[in-house]
Coordinates of C-alpha atoms in Angstrom, one line a residue:
Chain A
X30 CA 59.9 11.5 20.9
X31 CA 62.2 10.9 23.8
X32 CA 61.8 13.1 26.9
X33 CA 64.9 14.1 29.0
X34 CA 64.8 16.3 32.1
X35 CA 67.9 17.0 34.0
X36 CA 68.1 18.1 37.6
X37 CA 70.9 18.3 40.3
X38 CA 72.6 21.5 39.3
X39 CA 73.5 24.3 41.7
X40 CA 76.2 26.3 43.4
X41 CA 79.4 24.3 44.7
X42 CA 82.7 25.5 45.8
X43 CA 86.0 24.6 43.9
X44 CA 87.1 21.0 45.0
X45 CA 83.6 20.2 45.8
X46 CA 81.2 17.5 44.3
X47 CA 77.9 17.5 42.7
X48 CA 75.7 14.7 41.1
X49 CA 73.5 15.5 38.1
X50 CA 70.6 13.3 37.0
X51 CA 68.8 13.0 33.7
X52 CA 65.4 11.3 33.7
X53 CA 64.8 9.7 30.2
X54 CA 61.5 8.1 28.8
X55 CA 63.3 5.1 27.4
X56 CA 66.6 3.5 27.5
X57 CA 69.3 4.7 25.0
X58 CA 73.0 5.2 24.7
X59 CA 73.4 8.5 26.5
X60 CA 75.9 11.4 26.6
X61 CA 76.6 14.6 28.6
X62 CA 77.4 17.8 26.8
X63 CA 78.1 21.2 28.5
X64 CA 78.2 24.6 27.7
X65 CA 80.1 27.2 29.8
X66 CA 78.6 30.6 29.9
X67 CA 79.2 32.5 26.6
X68 CA 81.0 29.6 25.1
X69 CA 80.6 26.7 22.7
X70 CA 79.3 23.2 23.4
X71 CA 81.6 20.5 24.7
X72 CA 81.1 16.8 24.9
X73 CA 81.7 15.5 28.3
X74 CA 80.9 11.7 28.5
X75 CA 79.0 8.9 27.0
X76 CA 77.6 5.7 28.3
X77 CA 76.1 2.7 26.4
X78 CA 72.7 1.4 27.1
X79 CA 73.9 -1.4 29.2
X80 CA 76.4 0.7 30.9
X81 CA 79.2 -1.5 30.0
X82 CA 81.1 1.1 27.8
X83 CA 81.9 4.6 29.0
X84 CA 84.1 7.2 27.8
X85 CA 85.3 10.8 28.8
X86 CA 86.6 13.9 27.4
X87 CA 90.2 14.5 28.5
X88 CA 89.0 17.6 30.4
X89 CA 87.1 15.5 33.0
X90 CA 88.6 12.1 33.0
X91 CA 89.5 11.0 36.3
X92 CA 87.1 13.5 37.9
X93 CA 83.7 12.8 36.5
X94 CA 81.9 9.6 36.4
X95 CA 78.9 8.6 34.2
X96 CA 76.5 5.9 35.2
X97 CA 73.0 4.9 34.9
X98 CA 70.1 3.1 36.6
X99 CA 68.0 1.5 33.9
X100 CA 65.4 0.4 36.3
X101 CA 64.8 4.0 36.9
X102 CA 65.6 5.2 33.2
X103 CA 67.9 7.6 34.8
X104 CA 71.3 8.9 33.8
X105 CA 73.9 10.3 36.2
X106 CA 77.0 12.3 36.1
X107 CA 79.0 12.4 39.4
X108 CA 81.4 15.4 39.4
X109 CA 84.1 15.4 41.8
X110 CA 87.2 17.8 42.3
X111 CA 85.2 20.5 40.7
X112 CA 86.9 23.6 39.1
X113 CA 85.8 27.0 38.1
X114 CA 86.1 26.0 34.5
X115 CA 83.5 23.1 35.0
X116 CA 80.8 25.8 35.4
X117 CA 78.3 25.3 32.6
X118 CA 75.0 24.2 31.6
X119 CA 74.9 20.4 31.6
X120 CA 72.7 18.8 29.0
X121 CA 71.9 15.2 28.7
X122 CA 71.4 13.8 25.2
X123 CA 70.5 10.7 23.6
X124 CA 73.4 9.2 21.5
X125 CA 72.3 7.6 18.2
X126 CA 73.8 7.2 14.8
X127 CA 77.0 8.7 16.3
X128 CA 75.2 11.8 17.1
X129 CA 73.3 13.5 19.8
X130 CA 69.5 13.0 18.7
X131 CA 67.5 14.4 21.6
X132 CA 68.4 16.9 24.2
X133 CA 67.3 17.8 27.6
X134 CA 66.8 21.5 28.6
X135 CA 69.9 21.6 30.7
X136 CA 70.9 22.0 34.4
X137 CA 73.2 24.9 35.4
X138 CA 76.3 24.3 37.7
X139 CA 78.0 27.2 39.1
X140 CA 81.4 26.8 40.7
X141 CA 82.3 29.5 42.9
X142 CA 83.6 30.1 46.4
Chain B
X948 CA 95.8 18.2 19.7
X949 CA 93.0 17.7 17.3
X950 CA 90.8 20.6 16.9
X951 CA 87.4 20.9 14.8
X952 CA 87.2 24.1 13.0
X953 CA 84.3 26.3 12.0
X954 CA 84.1 29.8 10.6
X955 CA 83.3 31.9 13.9
X956 CA 80.7 34.0 12.0
X957 CA 78.8 34.4 8.8
X958 CA 76.0 36.5 7.4
X959 CA 73.4 35.7 4.8
X960 CA 70.7 37.8 3.3
X961 CA 67.0 36.6 3.7
X962 CA 66.4 34.0 0.9
X963 CA 70.0 33.5 0.2
X964 CA 72.2 30.4 0.4
X965 CA 75.1 29.8 2.8
X966 CA 77.4 27.0 3.3
X967 CA 79.1 26.6 6.8
X968 CA 82.0 24.2 7.1
X969 CA 83.3 21.8 9.6
X970 CA 87.3 20.8 9.2
X971 CA 90.0 19.4 11.1
X972 CA 93.3 21.2 11.8
X973 CA 95.0 18.1 10.5
X974 CA 93.5 15.9 8.1
X975 CA 90.3 15.7 6.1
X976 CA 86.8 15.1 7.3
X977 CA 85.1 12.1 5.7
X978 CA 81.9 10.2 6.2
X979 CA 83.9 8.1 8.6
X980 CA 83.6 10.8 11.0
X981 CA 79.7 10.7 10.9
X982 CA 79.6 14.6 10.9
X983 CA 76.4 16.1 12.5
X984 CA 75.1 19.5 12.8
X985 CA 73.3 21.4 15.8
X986 CA 71.3 24.7 15.8
X987 CA 71.2 26.7 19.0
X988 CA 69.4 30.2 19.7
X989 CA 70.5 31.9 23.0
X990 CA 69.0 30.3 26.2
X991 CA 67.8 27.3 24.4
X992 CA 68.9 23.8 24.2
X993 CA 70.6 22.7 20.9
X994 CA 68.5 21.3 18.3
X995 CA 69.7 18.4 16.0
X996 CA 69.7 19.4 12.3
X997 CA 71.7 16.7 10.7
X998 CA 73.5 13.4 11.5
X999 CA 75.6 11.0 9.5
X1000 CA 76.8 13.6 7.1
X1001 CA 73.5 14.2 5.4
X1002 CA 70.5 12.8 7.1
X1003 CA 68.0 15.4 8.3
X1004 CA 66.6 14.9 11.9
X1005 CA 62.8 14.5 12.1
X1006 CA 61.0 17.9 11.6
X1007 CA 63.9 19.7 9.9
X1008 CA 63.1 21.7 6.9
X1009 CA 64.6 20.6 3.8
X1010 CA 66.4 23.9 3.2
X1011 CA 69.0 22.3 5.6
X1012 CA 71.3 19.8 3.9
X1013 CA 74.5 18.2 4.8
X1014 CA 77.4 17.1 2.8
X1015 CA 81.1 16.5 2.4
X1016 CA 82.8 19.3 0.3
X1017 CA 86.4 18.7 -0.3
X1018 CA 88.1 18.0 2.9
X1019 CA 85.4 19.3 5.2
X1020 CA 81.9 18.6 6.2
X1021 CA 79.3 21.1 5.1
X1022 CA 75.9 22.5 6.2
X1023 CA 74.1 24.5 3.4
X1024 CA 71.0 26.5 4.1
X1025 CA 69.2 27.2 0.9
X1026 CA 66.6 30.0 1.0
X1027 CA 67.7 31.3 4.5
X1028 CA 64.8 32.6 6.8
X1029 CA 65.0 35.0 9.6
X1030 CA 64.4 32.4 12.0
X1031 CA 67.7 30.6 10.9
X1032 CA 69.8 33.3 12.6
X1033 CA 71.4 31.1 15.3
X1034 CA 74.7 29.4 16.4
X1035 CA 75.5 26.2 14.4
X1036 CA 77.8 23.6 15.8
X1037 CA 79.2 20.5 14.1
X1038 CA 80.5 17.5 15.8
X1039 CA 82.9 14.8 14.7
X1040 CA 83.1 11.3 15.9
X1041 CA 86.7 10.5 16.4
X1042 CA 86.5 6.8 17.2
X1043 CA 86.7 5.0 20.6
X1044 CA 83.4 6.7 21.8
X1045 CA 85.0 10.1 21.5
X1046 CA 83.3 13.3 20.1
X1047 CA 84.6 16.6 19.4
X1048 CA 82.7 19.7 18.9
X1049 CA 83.7 22.6 16.6
X1050 CA 83.7 26.1 18.0
X1051 CA 80.5 27.0 16.4
X1052 CA 79.5 29.5 13.8
X1053 CA 77.3 32.5 14.6
X1054 CA 74.9 33.1 11.6
X1055 CA 73.3 36.5 11.1
X1056 CA 70.5 36.8 8.7
X1057 CA 70.1 40.4 7.4

């Protein structure tokens, strides 16, 4: 069973930046998925195991950057130019078989002045 | 703009059978979209139920099954139980490492 632990959430002002981390028990392709309060799930970004392939949802492309440090088994999401609509619980997930196989418990990001 | 469609809400009686669907606003869903399904209760992380159309994730009861019905992906719960009351989300793989979630279905068991 893969263990995933997110961290780094918090309160940030609009236009600000935040970096989320996800500690994993092994190296896998990984995704970030978010859920705004009272809303549905939204896929945010993907990164291949070796970090060579990255992709983003249109809503975050150009503002968010996914990366990983395999020496630390850690996934990151650098979020810049944050907007109020980016406020959400952010989950990291293992991507396998074109699905999200394992999920972390999430970290809350609040964007407010 | 491509939209993945799901029924906003559904209700089922305990012991009953229900089929939730996952479609596209333009086009048909096929196995090439690798549809997957997730269950989420309030305040909890999602739980993976089905991936690659019809493969149950480890530990998922066999009352949950996935398929393609007509031009949509489908999640069928056979013999619904009270604990199945949750939100259910489908995801479609759109190619080029892009995924789209449906809006979710709120299932009530009563």
